[in-house]
């Protein structure tokens, strides 16, 4: 079971400083002629500041604590959909939660998520080396994937190997 610490004692690979994520977001939105509205910026900042994936209702609570206003769930879900489509965030399927993305890849590119069972951090790596293998497996089975998500669970470099009992 995933134990998520609220305060990490180490930096997570995915935990980009919000300023870096916002710079990437601004550049990407300018390239694609998309608007980075204040609420989109606010949600992305909260995702970037979190070392672990964040669910939509957790985002709403964080936004409420910070600003005193509680956005409607539909507004937050629309923002998350925008961020996913723009390639500025990822959905961690197994957690039904989201992480910010400051990497320069397309939203349709295969990404491998490495999720630490101890601290909850998520690291991201390109799935390009395994994408052809997965396509071949699907083709051999006569299967046409609509989406591909690869999530691995274990321990991050900081948390290391669990102690022997």
Backbone as a printed PyTorch tensor [residue, N CA C, xyz], in Angstrom:
tensor([[[  0.8440,  -1.1860,   0.0000],
         [  0.0000,   0.0000,   0.0000],
         [  0.8870,   1.2470,   0.0000]],

        [[  0.4550,   2.2550,  -0.7350],
         [  1.2150,   3.4970,  -0.8510],
         [  1.0550,   4.3330,   0.4080]],

        [[  2.1830,   4.7030,   0.9860],
         [  2.1740,   5.6170,   2.1340],
         [  2.7320,   6.9400,   1.6380]],

        [[  1.9200,   7.9550,   1.6380],
         [  2.3690,   9.2470,   1.1510],
         [  2.6880,  10.1510,   2.3260]],

        [[  3.9210,  10.5790,   2.4100],
         [  4.3090,  11.5590,   3.4260],
         [  3.8140,  12.9210,   2.9860]],

        [[  3.4370,  13.7260,   3.9310],
         [  3.0140,  15.0710,   3.5650],
         [  4.2160,  15.9880,   3.4030]],

        [[  5.3000,  15.7040,   4.0630],
         [  6.5250,  16.4880,   3.9080],
         [  7.6510,  15.5170,   3.5890]],

        [[  8.2510,  15.6940,   2.4390],
         [  9.3510,  14.8200,   2.0360],
         [ 10.6540,  15.3540,   2.5980]],

        [[ 11.5590,  14.4510,   2.8610],
         [ 12.8830,  14.8830,   3.2960],
         [ 13.8760,  14.7560,   2.1470]],

        [[ 13.3550,  14.6160,   0.9410],
         [ 14.2140,  14.5480,  -0.2400],
         [ 13.4570,  15.1020,  -1.4430]],

        [[ 14.2090,  15.4570,  -2.4750],
         [ 13.5970,  15.9870,  -3.6870],
         [ 13.1930,  14.8400,  -4.5960]],

        [[ 12.0080,  14.9090,  -5.1220],
         [ 11.5350,  13.9050,  -6.0640],
         [ 11.9090,  14.3570,  -7.4640]],

        [[ 12.1770,  13.3990,  -8.3360],
         [ 12.5340,  13.7220,  -9.7120],
         [ 11.4290,  14.5250, -10.3770]],

        [[ 10.1830,  14.1530, -10.1490],
         [  9.0880,  14.8560, -10.8190],
         [  8.8410,  16.2250, -10.2010]],

        [[  9.1960,  16.4210,  -8.9630],
         [  8.8650,  17.6410,  -8.2360],
         [  9.5820,  18.8570,  -8.7680]],

        [[  9.1720,  19.2910,  -9.9540],
         [  9.7750,  20.4700, -10.5540],
         [  9.3590,  21.7070,  -9.7740]],

        [[ 10.2650,  22.6680,  -9.6140],
         [  9.8290,  23.9140,  -8.9760],
         [  8.6900,  24.5210,  -9.7880]],

        [[  7.6410,  25.0220,  -9.1310],
         [  6.5060,  25.5810,  -9.8660],
         [  6.8930,  26.6260, -10.8980]],

        [[  7.9210,  27.4320, -10.6170],
         [  8.3470,  28.4550, -11.5680],
         [  8.8230,  27.8090, -12.8640]],

        [[  9.5840,  26.7040, -12.7810],
         [ 10.0590,  26.0050, -13.9750],
         [  8.8980,  25.4440, -14.7760]],

        [[  7.9500,  24.8290, -14.0900],
         [  6.7890,  24.2600, -14.7560],
         [  5.9900,  25.3590, -15.4510]],

        [[  5.8240,  26.4820, -14.7790],
         [  5.0650,  27.5820, -15.3770],
         [  5.7790,  28.1630, -16.5940]],

        [[  7.1080,  28.2230, -16.5560],
         [  7.8540,  28.7050, -17.7290],
         [  7.6450,  27.7740, -18.9210]],

        [[  7.7280,  26.4750, -18.6810],
         [  7.4850,  25.4960, -19.7460],
         [  6.0500,  25.6330, -20.2450]],

        [[  5.1080,  25.7770, -19.3110],
         [  3.6960,  25.9080, -19.6780],
         [  3.4520,  27.1520, -20.5270]],

        [[  4.0430,  28.2580, -20.1370],
         [  3.8740,  29.4940, -20.8990],
         [  4.4130,  29.3320, -22.3190]],

        [[  5.5970,  28.7380, -22.4410],
         [  6.2010,  28.5370, -23.7550],
         [  5.3560,  27.5860, -24.6060]],

        [[  4.9250,  26.5000, -23.9980],
         [  4.1240,  25.5080, -24.7290],
         [  2.7850,  26.1050, -25.1610]],

        [[  2.1440,  26.8600, -24.2810],
         [  0.8720,  27.4900, -24.6300],
         [  1.0570,  28.5160, -25.7480]],

        [[  2.1450,  29.2690, -25.7080],
         [  2.4200,  30.2360, -26.7730],
         [  2.6170,  29.5160, -28.1080]],

        [[  3.3750,  28.4120, -28.0910],
         [  3.6080,  27.6210, -29.3110],
         [  2.3010,  27.1100, -29.8990]],

        [[  1.4240,  26.6310, -29.0470],
         [  0.1750,  26.0050, -29.4990],
         [ -1.0020,  26.9680, -29.5330]],

        [[ -0.7250,  28.2490, -29.2460],
         [ -1.7650,  29.2750, -29.2170],
         [ -2.9000,  28.9090, -28.2530]],

        [[ -2.5030,  28.5110, -27.0440],
         [ -3.4370,  28.1660, -25.9770],
         [ -3.3360,  29.2140, -24.8770]],

        [[ -4.3960,  29.3630, -24.1050],
         [ -4.3940,  30.3390, -23.0130],
         [ -4.1020,  29.6470, -21.6830]],

        [[ -3.1530,  30.2120, -20.9560],
         [ -2.8540,  29.7430, -19.6010],
         [ -3.5590,  30.7100, -18.6460]],

        [[ -4.8320,  30.4300, -18.3970],
         [ -5.6740,  31.3040, -17.5810],
         [ -5.2120,  31.2640, -16.1230]],

        [[ -5.6760,  32.2030, -15.3010],
         [ -5.2800,  32.1840, -13.8860],
         [ -5.6010,  30.8700, -13.1640]],

        [[ -6.7670,  30.2790, -13.4000],
         [ -7.0870,  29.0260, -12.7060],
         [ -6.2200,  27.8780, -13.2320]],

        [[ -5.9120,  27.8690, -14.5140],
         [ -5.0140,  26.8440, -15.0670],
         [ -3.6320,  26.9710, -14.4500]],

        [[ -3.1740,  28.1880, -14.3350],
         [ -1.8690,  28.4630, -13.7140],
         [ -1.8740,  28.0210, -12.2460]],

        [[ -2.9570,  28.3030, -11.5430],
         [ -3.0500,  27.9560, -10.1250],
         [ -3.0380,  26.4300,  -9.9320]],

        [[ -3.8340,  25.7100, -10.7180],
         [ -3.8730,  24.2470, -10.6060],
         [ -2.5070,  23.6620, -10.9490]],

        [[ -1.8890,  24.1410, -12.0140],
         [ -0.5750,  23.6390, -12.4150],
         [  0.4680,  23.9100, -11.3270]],

        [[  0.4040,  25.0690, -10.6930],
         [  1.3340,  25.3880,  -9.6050],
         [  1.1770,  24.4170,  -8.4430]],

        [[ -0.0520,  24.0890,  -8.1010],
         [ -0.2930,  23.1340,  -7.0080],
         [  0.2370,  21.7450,  -7.3770]],

        [[  0.0180,  21.3250,  -8.6170],
         [  0.5430,  20.0210,  -9.0450],
         [  2.0660,  20.0200,  -8.9900]],

        [[  2.6750,  21.0960,  -9.4590],
         [  4.1380,  21.1760,  -9.4960],
         [  4.7490,  21.2010,  -8.1010]],

        [[  4.0450,  21.7910,  -7.1620],
         [  4.5780,  21.9140,  -5.8090],
         [  4.4590,  20.6210,  -5.0080]],

        [[  3.6710,  19.6780,  -5.5030],
         [  3.4470,  18.4410,  -4.7610],
         [  4.4390,  17.3610,  -5.1630]],

        [[  5.0770,  16.7070,  -4.1950],
         [  6.0090,  15.6320,  -4.5210],
         [  5.3090,  14.3330,  -4.9200]],

        [[  4.0070,  14.2270,  -4.6640],
         [  3.2480,  13.0220,  -4.9870],
         [  2.0420,  13.4160,  -5.8360]],

        [[  1.4480,  12.4730,  -6.5400],
         [  0.2620,  12.7780,  -7.3410],
         [ -0.8580,  13.3630,  -6.4720]],

        [[ -1.6530,  14.2430,  -7.0820],
         [ -2.7210,  14.9330,  -6.3600],
         [ -4.0490,  14.6670,  -7.0700]],

        [[ -5.0560,  14.2880,  -6.2950],
         [ -6.3930,  14.0890,  -6.8310],
         [ -7.1200,  15.4160,  -6.9900]],

        [[ -8.1800,  15.4080,  -7.7850],
         [ -8.9250,  16.6320,  -8.0640],
         [ -9.5010,  17.2470,  -6.7930]],

        [[-10.0580,  16.4330,  -5.9140],
         [-10.6540,  16.9970,  -4.7000],
         [ -9.5850,  17.4910,  -3.7280]],

        [[ -8.4170,  16.8670,  -3.7460],
         [ -7.3010,  17.3990,  -2.9480],
         [ -6.8640,  18.7560,  -3.4910]],

        [[ -6.8670,  18.8960,  -4.8190],
         [ -6.5350,  20.1930,  -5.4150],
         [ -7.5250,  21.2690,  -4.9590]],

        [[ -8.8040,  20.9080,  -4.9640],
         [ -9.8270,  21.8610,  -4.5440],
         [ -9.5730,  22.3100,  -3.1050]],

        [[ -9.2480,  21.3620,  -2.2360],
         [ -8.9770,  21.7120,  -0.8330],
         [ -7.7310,  22.5830,  -0.7080]],

        [[ -6.7020,  22.2670,  -1.4530],
         [ -5.4720,  23.0830,  -1.4110],
         [ -5.7420,  24.5060,  -1.8910]],

        [[ -6.5260,  24.6080,  -2.9580],
         [ -6.8580,  25.9210,  -3.4900],
         [ -7.6990,  26.7020,  -2.4770]],

        [[ -8.6000,  26.0150,  -1.8160],
         [ -9.4420,  26.6520,  -0.8040],
         [ -8.5950,  27.1560,   0.3710]],

        [[ -7.6530,  26.3220,   0.8440],
         [ -6.7880,  26.7310,   1.9600],
         [ -5.9400,  27.9380,   1.5870]],

        [[ -5.4600,  27.9740,   0.3400],
         [ -4.5670,  29.0590,  -0.0630],
         [ -5.3070,  30.3630,  -0.3510]],

        [[ -6.4320,  30.2710,  -1.0460],
         [ -7.1000,  31.5020,  -1.4950],
         [ -8.3970,  31.8150,  -0.7540]],

        [[ -8.9360,  30.8420,  -0.0210],
         [-10.2020,  31.0650,   0.6610],
         [-11.4140,  30.8080,  -0.2080]],

        [[-11.1980,  30.5830,  -1.4880],
         [-12.3260,  30.2590,  -2.3640],
         [-12.2500,  28.7830,  -2.7450]],

        [[-13.3960,  28.1840,  -2.9710],
         [-13.4730,  26.7600,  -3.2980],
         [-13.9980,  26.6460,  -4.7340]],

        [[-13.1270,  26.3060,  -5.6840],
         [-13.6010,  26.1750,  -7.0630],
         [-14.5310,  24.9650,  -7.2090]],

        [[-15.4300,  25.0530,  -8.1480],
         [-16.3430,  23.9410,  -8.4210],
         [-15.5480,  22.7640,  -8.9920]],

        [[-15.9040,  21.5480,  -8.6060],
         [-15.1980,  20.3720,  -9.1460],
         [-15.1440,  20.3550, -10.6720]],

        [[-16.2450,  20.7330, -11.3310],
         [-16.2510,  20.7140, -12.7970],
         [-15.1920,  21.6520, -13.3680]],

        [[-14.9690,  22.7880, -12.6970],
         [-13.9310,  23.7330, -13.1580],
         [-12.5510,  23.1030, -13.0520]],

        [[-12.2880,  22.4250, -11.9410],
         [-10.9810,  21.7930, -11.7480],
         [-10.7970,  20.6550, -12.7550]],

        [[-11.8400,  19.8660, -12.9810],
         [-11.7350,  18.7810, -13.9600],
         [-11.5100,  19.3180, -15.3700]],

        [[-12.1260,  20.4250, -15.7150],
         [-11.8910,  21.0430, -17.0320],
         [-10.4440,  21.5090, -17.1530]],

        [[ -9.9250,  22.1040, -16.0850],
         [ -8.5230,  22.5390, -16.0920],
         [ -7.6050,  21.3330, -16.2480]],

        [[ -7.8780,  20.2750, -15.5050],
         [ -7.0400,  19.0700, -15.6090],
         [ -7.0890,  18.4960, -17.0210]],

        [[ -8.2640,  18.4760, -17.6340],
         [ -8.3730,  18.0080, -19.0250],
         [ -7.5200,  18.8650, -19.9550]],

        [[ -7.5660,  20.1760, -19.7570],
         [ -6.7440,  21.0800, -20.5630],
         [ -5.2610,  20.7700, -20.3770]],

        [[ -4.8280,  20.6410, -19.1180],
         [ -3.4130,  20.3850, -18.8320],
         [ -2.9600,  19.0540, -19.4220]],

        [[ -3.8130,  18.0360, -19.3810],
         [ -3.4750,  16.7440, -19.9750],
         [ -3.3350,  16.8750, -21.4900]],

        [[ -4.3070,  17.5110, -22.1280],
         [ -4.2760,  17.6840, -23.5880],
         [ -3.0680,  18.4970, -24.0420]],

        [[ -2.6980,  19.4930, -23.2560],
         [ -1.5700,  20.3610, -23.6040],
         [ -0.2220,  19.7140, -23.2860]],

        [[ -0.2390,  18.5410, -22.6320],
         [  1.0160,  17.8720, -22.2710],
         [  1.7010,  18.5050, -21.0740]],

        [[  0.9300,  19.2040, -20.2310],
         [  1.4940,  19.8880, -19.0750],
         [  1.2840,  19.1220, -17.7780]],

        [[  0.5270,  18.0350, -17.8600],
         [  0.2770,  17.1900, -16.6940],
         [  0.0350,  15.7690, -17.1710]],

        [[  0.1500,  14.8430, -16.2490],
         [ -0.1380,  13.4300, -16.5140],
         [ -1.1100,  12.9260, -15.4670]],

        [[ -1.9010,  11.9590, -15.8580],
         [ -2.7970,  11.2820, -14.9180],
         [ -2.1290,   9.9770, -14.5160]],

        [[ -2.0040,   9.7690, -13.2380],
         [ -1.5050,   8.5010, -12.7160],
         [ -2.7460,   7.6290, -12.5380]],

        [[ -2.9510,   6.7330, -13.4860],
         [ -4.1800,   5.9480, -13.5640],
         [ -4.4720,   5.1840, -12.2750]],

        [[ -3.4630,   4.5250, -11.7330],
         [ -3.6750,   3.6820, -10.5570],
         [ -4.0710,   4.4820,  -9.3200]],

        [[ -3.8070,   5.7630,  -9.3190],
         [ -4.1100,   6.6180,  -8.1670],
         [ -5.2540,   7.5920,  -8.4410]],

        [[ -5.6980,   7.6440,  -9.7140],
         [ -6.6850,   8.6290, -10.1220],
         [ -6.2540,  10.0110,  -9.6260]],

        [[ -5.0010,  10.3140,  -9.9100],
         [ -4.3950,  11.5600,  -9.4530],
         [ -3.4810,  12.0940, -10.5540]],

        [[ -2.9690,  13.2890, -10.3510],
         [ -2.2660,  14.0090, -11.4040],
         [ -0.9180,  14.5390, -10.9260]],

        [[  0.0200,  14.6560, -11.8750],
         [  1.3200,  15.2620, -11.6260],
         [  1.5960,  16.2730, -12.7360]],

        [[  2.3430,  17.3150, -12.4050],
         [  2.7520,  18.2980, -13.4050],
         [  3.8430,  17.6870, -14.2740]],

        [[  3.9700,  18.1970, -15.4900],
         [  5.0110,  17.7170, -16.3990],
         [  5.7310,  18.9100, -17.0070]],

        [[  7.0450,  18.9630, -16.8100],
         [  7.8450,  20.0250, -17.4110],
         [  8.7320,  19.4650, -18.5250]],

        [[  8.4680,  18.2270, -18.9320],
         [  9.2410,  17.6080, -20.0170],
         [  8.6320,  18.0080, -21.3560]],

        [[  9.4570,  18.0140, -22.3560],
         [  9.0070,  18.4470, -23.6840],
         [  8.6690,  17.2270, -24.5320]],

        [[  7.4940,  16.6650, -24.3300],
         [  7.0310,  15.5860, -25.1880],
         [  5.5680,  15.8120, -25.4820]],

        [[  5.0680,  15.1000, -26.4570],
         [  3.6650,  15.2520, -26.8300],
         [  2.7790,  14.4800, -25.8710]],

        [[  1.5380,  14.8940, -25.7510],
         [  0.6210,  14.2380, -24.8160],
         [  0.3520,  12.7880, -25.2090]],

        [[  0.5440,  12.4290, -26.4790],
         [  0.2970,  11.0550, -26.9290],
         [  1.5270,  10.1470, -26.7560]],

        [[  2.7010,  10.7120, -26.4300],
         [  3.9130,   9.9130, -26.2560],
         [  3.7810,   8.9900, -25.0440]],

        [[  4.3320,   7.7920, -25.1750],
         [  4.3200,   6.8410, -24.0670],
         [  5.3130,   7.3050, -23.0040]],

        [[  4.8220,   7.3520, -21.7790],
         [  5.6410,   7.7470, -20.6390],
         [  5.5720,   6.6290, -19.6130]],

        [[  6.7050,   6.3350, -18.9790],
         [  6.7570,   5.3370, -17.9150],
         [  6.8280,   6.0920, -16.5910]],

        [[  5.9100,   5.7420, -15.6910],
         [  5.8880,   6.3610, -14.3710],
         [  6.4200,   5.3710, -13.3540]],

        [[  7.3670,   5.8200, -12.5430],
         [  7.9290,   5.0010, -11.4700],
         [  7.4390,   5.6110, -10.1660]],

        [[  6.6320,   4.8440,  -9.4360],
         [  5.9420,   5.3460,  -8.2570],
         [  6.5210,   4.6670,  -7.0200]],

        [[  7.0240,   5.4820,  -6.0910],
         [  7.6460,   4.9450,  -4.8830],
         [  6.5730,   4.5210,  -3.8830]],

        [[  6.6410,   3.2540,  -3.4680],
         [  5.7030,   2.7170,  -2.4790],
         [  5.9250,   3.3220,  -1.1000]],

        [[  7.1030,   3.8680,  -0.8570],
         [  7.4200,   4.3890,   0.4610],
         [  7.0110,   5.8480,   0.6160]],

        [[  7.4690,   6.7180,  -0.2820],
         [  7.2180,   8.1510,  -0.1120],
         [  6.1490,   8.6990,  -1.0510]],

        [[  5.7940,   7.9420,  -2.0770],
         [  4.7520,   8.3860,  -2.9860],
         [  5.2150,   9.2210,  -4.1550]],

        [[  6.5090,   9.5240,  -4.2450],
         [  7.0070,  10.3270,  -5.3660],
         [  6.7770,   9.5920,  -6.6840]],

        [[  6.6900,  10.3690,  -7.7320],
         [  6.5590,   9.8310,  -9.0740],
         [  7.6960,  10.3690,  -9.9240]],

        [[  8.4210,   9.4580, -10.5700],
         [  9.4360,   9.8440, -11.5470],
         [  8.8980,   9.4830, -12.9160]],

        [[  9.3400,  10.2150, -13.9060],
         [  8.8440,  10.0430, -15.2670],
         [ 10.0140,   9.7790, -16.1950]],

        [[  9.8290,   8.8280, -17.1040],
         [ 10.8530,   8.5370, -18.1060],
         [ 10.1680,   8.2820, -19.4470]],

        [[ 10.8850,   8.5300, -20.5140],
         [ 10.3500,   8.2730, -21.8460],
         [ 10.1090,   6.7810, -22.0300]],

        [[  8.9850,   6.4580, -22.6190],
         [  8.6650,   5.0630, -22.9050],
         [  9.0600,   4.6560, -24.3100]],

        [[  9.7380,   5.5490, -25.0420],
         [ 10.1130,   5.2600, -26.4260],
         [ 10.8400,   3.9260, -26.5910]],

        [[ 11.7670,   3.5570, -25.6770],
         [ 12.4700,   2.2770, -25.8660],
         [ 11.5500,   1.0470, -25.8280]],

        [[ 10.4000,   1.1280, -25.1870],
         [  9.5110,  -0.0410, -25.0990],
         [  8.2500,   0.1100, -25.9490]],

        [[  8.0640,   1.2760, -26.5450],
         [  6.8430,   1.5370, -27.3030],
         [  6.6560,   0.5510, -28.4540]],

        [[  7.7160,   0.2480, -29.1960],
         [  7.6210,  -0.7010, -30.3170],
         [  7.3050,  -2.1050, -29.8190]],

        [[  7.9060,  -2.4880, -28.6890],
         [  7.6290,  -3.8160, -28.1260],
         [  6.1640,  -3.9340, -27.7170]],

        [[  5.6350,  -2.9080, -27.0900],
         [  4.2290,  -2.9380, -26.6930],
         [  3.3150,  -2.9840, -27.9140]],

        [[  3.6620,  -2.2390, -28.9570],
         [  2.8690,  -2.2620, -30.1920],
         [  2.8920,  -3.6520, -30.8160]],

        [[  4.0600,  -4.3040, -30.7920],
         [  4.1720,  -5.6580, -31.3590],
         [  3.3490,  -6.6640, -30.5430]],

        [[  3.3750,  -6.5420, -29.2340],
         [  2.5930,  -7.4300, -28.3620],
         [  1.0970,  -7.2580, -28.6610]],

        [[  0.6630,  -6.0140, -28.7570],
         [ -0.7490,  -5.7440, -29.0330],
         [ -1.1460,  -6.2670, -30.4100]],

        [[ -0.3000,  -6.0360, -31.3990],
         [ -0.5950,  -6.4770, -32.7600],
         [ -0.6990,  -7.9980, -32.8280]],

        [[  0.2290,  -8.6980, -32.1770],
         [  0.2130, -10.1690, -32.1710],
         [ -1.0590, -10.7190, -31.5240]],

        [[ -1.6100,  -9.9660, -30.5900],
         [ -2.8340, -10.4020, -29.9080],
         [ -4.0900,  -9.9060, -30.6270]],

        [[ -3.9130,  -9.1550, -31.7160],
         [ -5.0530,  -8.5900, -32.4240],
         [ -5.7370,  -7.4930, -31.6330]],

        [[ -4.9730,  -6.8130, -30.8120],
         [ -5.4990,  -5.7930, -29.9090],
         [ -5.0940,  -4.4160, -30.4040]],

        [[ -6.0170,  -3.4750, -30.3560],
         [ -5.7340,  -2.0880, -30.7430],
         [ -5.8510,  -1.2070, -29.5030]],

        [[ -4.7340,  -0.8420, -28.9120],
         [ -4.8160,  -0.0130, -27.6970],
         [ -5.3090,   1.3970, -27.9970]],

        [[ -6.1770,   1.8800, -27.1250],
         [ -6.6460,   3.2700, -27.2290],
         [ -5.6710,   4.1870, -26.5020]],

        [[ -5.1800,   3.7170, -25.3670],
         [ -4.1880,   4.4620, -24.6030],
         [ -3.1780,   3.4720, -24.0500]],

        [[ -2.0130,   3.9790, -23.7670],
         [ -0.9730,   3.1510, -23.1630],
         [ -0.4350,   3.8800, -21.9410]],

        [[ -0.4690,   3.2010, -20.8170],
         [  0.0510,   3.7560, -19.5800],
         [  0.9380,   2.6990, -18.9470]],

        [[  2.1400,   3.0830, -18.5920],
         [  3.0420,   2.1440, -17.9230],
         [  3.3710,   2.7470, -16.5560]],

        [[  2.9970,   2.0250, -15.5210],
         [  3.2800,   2.4450, -14.1530],
         [  4.0350,   1.3190, -13.4660]],

        [[  5.1640,   1.6580, -12.8880],
         [  5.9550,   0.6910, -12.1250],
         [  5.9600,   1.1410, -10.6740]],

        [[  5.8960,   0.1630,  -9.7830],
         [  5.9000,   0.4520,  -8.3560],
         [  7.1280,  -0.1650,  -7.7230]],

        [[  7.6840,   0.5120,  -6.7510],
         [  8.8730,   0.0310,  -6.0570],
         [  9.3690,   1.1020,  -5.1200]],

        [[ 10.6750,   1.2270,  -5.0490],
         [ 11.2930,   2.2290,  -4.1700],
         [ 12.1350,   3.1850,  -4.9980]],

        [[ 12.0350,   4.4730,  -4.6810],
         [ 12.8680,   5.4700,  -5.3460],
         [ 14.3040,   5.3430,  -4.8080]],

        [[ 15.2270,   5.9900,  -5.4850],
         [ 16.6390,   5.9040,  -5.0850],
         [ 16.8440,   6.3800,  -3.6510]],

        [[ 16.0860,   7.3770,  -3.2320],
         [ 16.2590,   7.8960,  -1.8790],
         [ 15.7700,   6.9120,  -0.8130]],

        [[ 14.6270,   6.2990,  -1.0660],
         [ 14.0420,   5.3900,  -0.0700],
         [ 14.7610,   4.0490,  -0.0480]],

        [[ 15.3350,   3.6560,  -1.1790],
         [ 16.1450,   2.4350,  -1.2460],
         [ 15.3810,   1.1560,  -0.9800]],

        [[ 16.1260,   0.1410,  -0.6580],
         [ 15.5760,  -1.1840,  -0.4230],
         [ 14.9800,  -1.2510,   0.9720]],

        [[ 13.8130,  -1.8870,   1.1050],
         [ 13.2340,  -2.0060,   2.4450],
         [ 14.1590,  -2.8090,   3.3590]],

        [[ 14.1860,  -2.4310,   4.6170],
         [ 15.0350,  -3.1320,   5.5950],
         [ 14.5470,  -4.5520,   5.7750]],

        [[ 15.4970,  -5.4640,   5.9760],
         [ 15.1550,  -6.8640,   6.2220],
         [ 14.5140,  -6.9890,   7.5900]],

        [[ 13.4830,  -7.8190,   7.6720],
         [ 12.7940,  -8.0140,   8.9570],
         [ 13.5610,  -8.9640,   9.8490]]])
